[in-house]
């Protein structure tokens, strides 16, 4: 995990208005808002790497409720169009979502279908294989 966070931070683009890392309190607020606990690796990402901007994908964030990547807003939309409620979206691409299960596995949901072939054992595996290469 630490190696991937370091790589992400090295790859991060400089932008006029940088993202902020989430605080523990903000993560608790997000959990209360979506009424589901966040898996540990998603919390780690939000605390230590959610300020990274790299590639074409924009994973969810928890520090700015006005951001288009704010987790409760992304989740509300994903659930409203059919993503099963027990899954938490981690990254939106149009009406497709990468999501995390309570066990920490990442999969792709697209066209009302979970793609079993697109699966990663952890958030960090997904970050390395998908986000960093986007």
PDB file of C-alpha atoms in Angstrom, residues 7-132:
ATOM      1  CA  UNK A   7       3.905   6.161  -6.760  1.00  0.00           C
ATOM      2  CA  UNK A   8       0.538   7.907  -6.953  1.00  0.00           C
ATOM      3  CA  UNK A   9       1.909  10.991  -5.214  1.00  0.00           C
ATOM      4  CA  UNK A  10       4.862  11.092  -7.635  1.00  0.00           C
ATOM      5  CA  UNK A  11       2.452  10.828 -10.594  1.00  0.00           C
ATOM      6  CA  UNK A  12       0.026  13.415  -9.219  1.00  0.00           C
ATOM      7  CA  UNK A  13      -0.558  16.419 -11.441  1.00  0.00           C
ATOM      8  CA  UNK A  14      -0.297  19.971 -10.155  1.00  0.00           C
ATOM      9  CA  UNK A  15      -3.628  21.748 -10.512  1.00  0.00           C
ATOM     10  CA  UNK A  16      -4.809  25.281  -9.684  1.00  0.00           C
ATOM     11  CA  UNK A  17      -7.214  24.051  -6.975  1.00  0.00           C
ATOM     12  CA  UNK A  18      -5.715  20.950  -5.378  1.00  0.00           C
ATOM     13  CA  UNK A  19      -7.794  18.290  -3.679  1.00  0.00           C
ATOM     14  CA  UNK A  20      -7.587  17.844   0.071  1.00  0.00           C
ATOM     15  CA  UNK A  21      -7.165  14.589   1.948  1.00  0.00           C
ATOM     16  CA  UNK A  22     -10.159  13.526   3.986  1.00  0.00           C
ATOM     17  CA  UNK A  23     -10.032  13.669   7.763  1.00  0.00           C
ATOM     18  CA  UNK A  24     -11.199  10.827   9.962  1.00  0.00           C
ATOM     19  CA  UNK A  25     -14.203  12.968  10.956  1.00  0.00           C
ATOM     20  CA  UNK A  26     -15.150  13.487   7.306  1.00  0.00           C
ATOM     21  CA  UNK A  27     -14.975   9.755   6.681  1.00  0.00           C
ATOM     22  CA  UNK A  28     -17.306   9.138   9.639  1.00  0.00           C
ATOM     23  CA  UNK A  29     -19.703  11.756   8.194  1.00  0.00           C
ATOM     24  CA  UNK A  30     -19.636   9.989   4.818  1.00  0.00           C
ATOM     25  CA  UNK A  31     -20.393   6.626   6.462  1.00  0.00           C
ATOM     26  CA  UNK A  32     -23.299   8.192   8.356  1.00  0.00           C
ATOM     27  CA  UNK A  33     -24.626   9.807   5.186  1.00  0.00           C
ATOM     28  CA  UNK A  34     -24.538   6.648   3.044  1.00  0.00           C
ATOM     29  CA  UNK A  35     -25.547   4.356   5.937  1.00  0.00           C
ATOM     30  CA  UNK A  36     -22.882   1.765   5.177  1.00  0.00           C
ATOM     31  CA  UNK A  37     -19.388   1.287   6.626  1.00  0.00           C
ATOM     32  CA  UNK A  38     -16.438   1.882   4.337  1.00  0.00           C
ATOM     33  CA  UNK A  39     -13.971  -0.993   3.880  1.00  0.00           C
ATOM     34  CA  UNK A  40     -10.567  -0.325   5.472  1.00  0.00           C
ATOM     35  CA  UNK A  41      -8.670   0.078   2.181  1.00  0.00           C
ATOM     36  CA  UNK A  42     -11.148   2.705   0.978  1.00  0.00           C
ATOM     37  CA  UNK A  43     -10.640   4.588   4.249  1.00  0.00           C
ATOM     38  CA  UNK A  44      -6.868   4.355   3.790  1.00  0.00           C
ATOM     39  CA  UNK A  45      -7.169   5.762   0.280  1.00  0.00           C
ATOM     40  CA  UNK A  46      -9.369   8.635   1.477  1.00  0.00           C
ATOM     41  CA  UNK A  47      -6.973   9.464   4.334  1.00  0.00           C
ATOM     42  CA  UNK A  48      -3.671   9.142   2.462  1.00  0.00           C
ATOM     43  CA  UNK A  49      -4.151   9.394  -1.317  1.00  0.00           C
ATOM     44  CA  UNK A  50      -7.476  11.053  -2.173  1.00  0.00           C
ATOM     45  CA  UNK A  51      -5.642  14.286  -3.017  1.00  0.00           C
ATOM     46  CA  UNK A  52      -3.919  12.614  -5.996  1.00  0.00           C
ATOM     47  CA  UNK A  53      -4.871  13.645  -9.510  1.00  0.00           C
ATOM     48  CA  UNK A  54      -3.456  11.304 -12.121  1.00  0.00           C
ATOM     49  CA  UNK A  55      -4.614   9.773 -15.361  1.00  0.00           C
ATOM     50  CA  UNK A  56      -8.113  10.018 -16.727  1.00  0.00           C
ATOM     51  CA  UNK A  57      -9.957   8.433 -13.793  1.00  0.00           C
ATOM     52  CA  UNK A  58     -11.212  10.390 -10.800  1.00  0.00           C
ATOM     53  CA  UNK A  59     -11.811   8.174  -7.761  1.00  0.00           C
ATOM     54  CA  UNK A  60     -14.258   9.301  -5.105  1.00  0.00           C
ATOM     55  CA  UNK A  61     -13.330  11.838  -2.435  1.00  0.00           C
ATOM     56  CA  UNK A  62     -14.685  12.710   1.008  1.00  0.00           C
ATOM     57  CA  UNK A  63     -13.338  16.162   1.849  1.00  0.00           C
ATOM     58  CA  UNK A  64     -15.496  18.490  -0.285  1.00  0.00           C
ATOM     59  CA  UNK A  65     -19.279  17.993  -0.435  1.00  0.00           C
ATOM     60  CA  UNK A  66     -19.395  20.284  -3.503  1.00  0.00           C
ATOM     61  CA  UNK A  67     -17.026  18.107  -5.555  1.00  0.00           C
ATOM     62  CA  UNK A  68     -18.371  15.952  -8.399  1.00  0.00           C
ATOM     63  CA  UNK A  69     -16.345  13.094  -6.861  1.00  0.00           C
ATOM     64  CA  UNK A  70     -17.874  13.407  -3.363  1.00  0.00           C
ATOM     65  CA  UNK A  71     -18.607   9.823  -2.322  1.00  0.00           C
ATOM     66  CA  UNK A  72     -22.187  10.287  -1.003  1.00  0.00           C
ATOM     67  CA  UNK A  73     -23.248  12.038  -4.219  1.00  0.00           C
ATOM     68  CA  UNK A  74     -21.562   9.469  -6.466  1.00  0.00           C
ATOM     69  CA  UNK A  75     -23.096   6.647  -4.412  1.00  0.00           C
ATOM     70  CA  UNK A  76     -26.583   8.170  -4.496  1.00  0.00           C
ATOM     71  CA  UNK A  77     -26.432   8.399  -8.286  1.00  0.00           C
ATOM     72  CA  UNK A  78     -24.947   4.912  -8.743  1.00  0.00           C
ATOM     73  CA  UNK A  79     -27.575   3.351  -6.490  1.00  0.00           C
ATOM     74  CA  UNK A  80     -30.364   5.311  -8.209  1.00  0.00           C
ATOM     75  CA  UNK A  81     -29.475   3.795 -11.593  1.00  0.00           C
ATOM     76  CA  UNK A  82     -29.163   0.244 -10.315  1.00  0.00           C
ATOM     77  CA  UNK A  83     -25.834  -0.476  -8.624  1.00  0.00           C
ATOM     78  CA  UNK A  84     -26.745  -2.877  -5.796  1.00  0.00           C
ATOM     79  CA  UNK A  85     -26.970  -0.962  -2.513  1.00  0.00           C
ATOM     80  CA  UNK A  86     -24.449  -3.179  -0.695  1.00  0.00           C
ATOM     81  CA  UNK A  87     -21.658  -1.965  -3.003  1.00  0.00           C
ATOM     82  CA  UNK A  88     -19.833   1.354  -2.704  1.00  0.00           C
ATOM     83  CA  UNK A  89     -18.780   3.091  -5.912  1.00  0.00           C
ATOM     84  CA  UNK A  90     -15.123   4.139  -5.920  1.00  0.00           C
ATOM     85  CA  UNK A  91     -14.899   5.631  -9.409  1.00  0.00           C
ATOM     86  CA  UNK A  92     -17.456   6.774 -11.971  1.00  0.00           C
ATOM     87  CA  UNK A  93     -17.039   6.640 -15.748  1.00  0.00           C
ATOM     88  CA  UNK A  94     -20.286   7.952 -17.225  1.00  0.00           C
ATOM     89  CA  UNK A  95     -22.922   5.481 -16.080  1.00  0.00           C
ATOM     90  CA  UNK A  96     -20.341   2.772 -15.299  1.00  0.00           C
ATOM     91  CA  UNK A  97     -18.780   2.370 -11.878  1.00  0.00           C
ATOM     92  CA  UNK A  98     -15.882   0.587 -10.294  1.00  0.00           C
ATOM     93  CA  UNK A  99     -17.134  -0.463  -6.867  1.00  0.00           C
ATOM     94  CA  UNK A 100     -15.837  -2.025  -3.677  1.00  0.00           C
ATOM     95  CA  UNK A 101     -17.515  -4.775  -1.673  1.00  0.00           C
ATOM     96  CA  UNK A 102     -17.433  -4.964   2.113  1.00  0.00           C
ATOM     97  CA  UNK A 103     -14.730  -7.625   1.710  1.00  0.00           C
ATOM     98  CA  UNK A 104     -12.578  -5.109  -0.203  1.00  0.00           C
ATOM     99  CA  UNK A 105     -12.837  -6.632  -3.679  1.00  0.00           C
ATOM    100  CA  UNK A 106     -13.140  -4.204  -6.607  1.00  0.00           C
ATOM    101  CA  UNK A 107     -15.306  -4.938  -9.638  1.00  0.00           C
ATOM    102  CA  UNK A 108     -16.852  -3.082 -12.577  1.00  0.00           C
ATOM    103  CA  UNK A 109     -20.591  -2.435 -12.863  1.00  0.00           C
ATOM    104  CA  UNK A 110     -21.750  -1.437 -16.327  1.00  0.00           C
ATOM    105  CA  UNK A 111     -25.079  -1.653 -18.167  1.00  0.00           C
ATOM    106  CA  UNK A 112     -26.821  -3.128 -15.088  1.00  0.00           C
ATOM    107  CA  UNK A 113     -24.281  -5.946 -14.941  1.00  0.00           C
ATOM    108  CA  UNK A 114     -21.339  -6.826 -12.713  1.00  0.00           C
ATOM    109  CA  UNK A 115     -18.386  -7.861 -14.836  1.00  0.00           C
ATOM    110  CA  UNK A 116     -16.863 -10.856 -13.100  1.00  0.00           C
ATOM    111  CA  UNK A 117     -13.783 -10.787 -15.367  1.00  0.00           C
ATOM    112  CA  UNK A 118     -12.936  -7.259 -14.215  1.00  0.00           C
ATOM    113  CA  UNK A 119     -12.021  -7.921 -10.604  1.00  0.00           C
ATOM    114  CA  UNK A 120      -9.240  -6.865  -8.241  1.00  0.00           C
ATOM    115  CA  UNK A 121      -8.528  -8.272  -4.794  1.00  0.00           C
ATOM    116  CA  UNK A 122      -7.958  -4.876  -3.202  1.00  0.00           C
ATOM    117  CA  UNK A 123      -8.306  -1.139  -3.758  1.00  0.00           C
ATOM    118  CA  UNK A 124      -4.523  -0.908  -4.127  1.00  0.00           C
ATOM    119  CA  UNK A 125      -4.429  -3.622  -6.815  1.00  0.00           C
ATOM    120  CA  UNK A 126      -7.087  -1.672  -8.710  1.00  0.00           C
ATOM    121  CA  UNK A 127      -5.163   1.606  -8.227  1.00  0.00           C
ATOM    122  CA  UNK A 128      -2.011   0.029  -9.639  1.00  0.00           C
ATOM    123  CA  UNK A 129      -3.646  -1.857 -12.533  1.00  0.00           C
ATOM    124  CA  UNK A 130      -6.344   0.613 -13.572  1.00  0.00           C
ATOM    125  CA  UNK A 131      -6.109   4.111 -12.085  1.00  0.00           C
ATOM    126  CA  UNK A 132      -2.362   4.592 -12.513  1.00  0.00           C
TER     127      UNK A 132
END
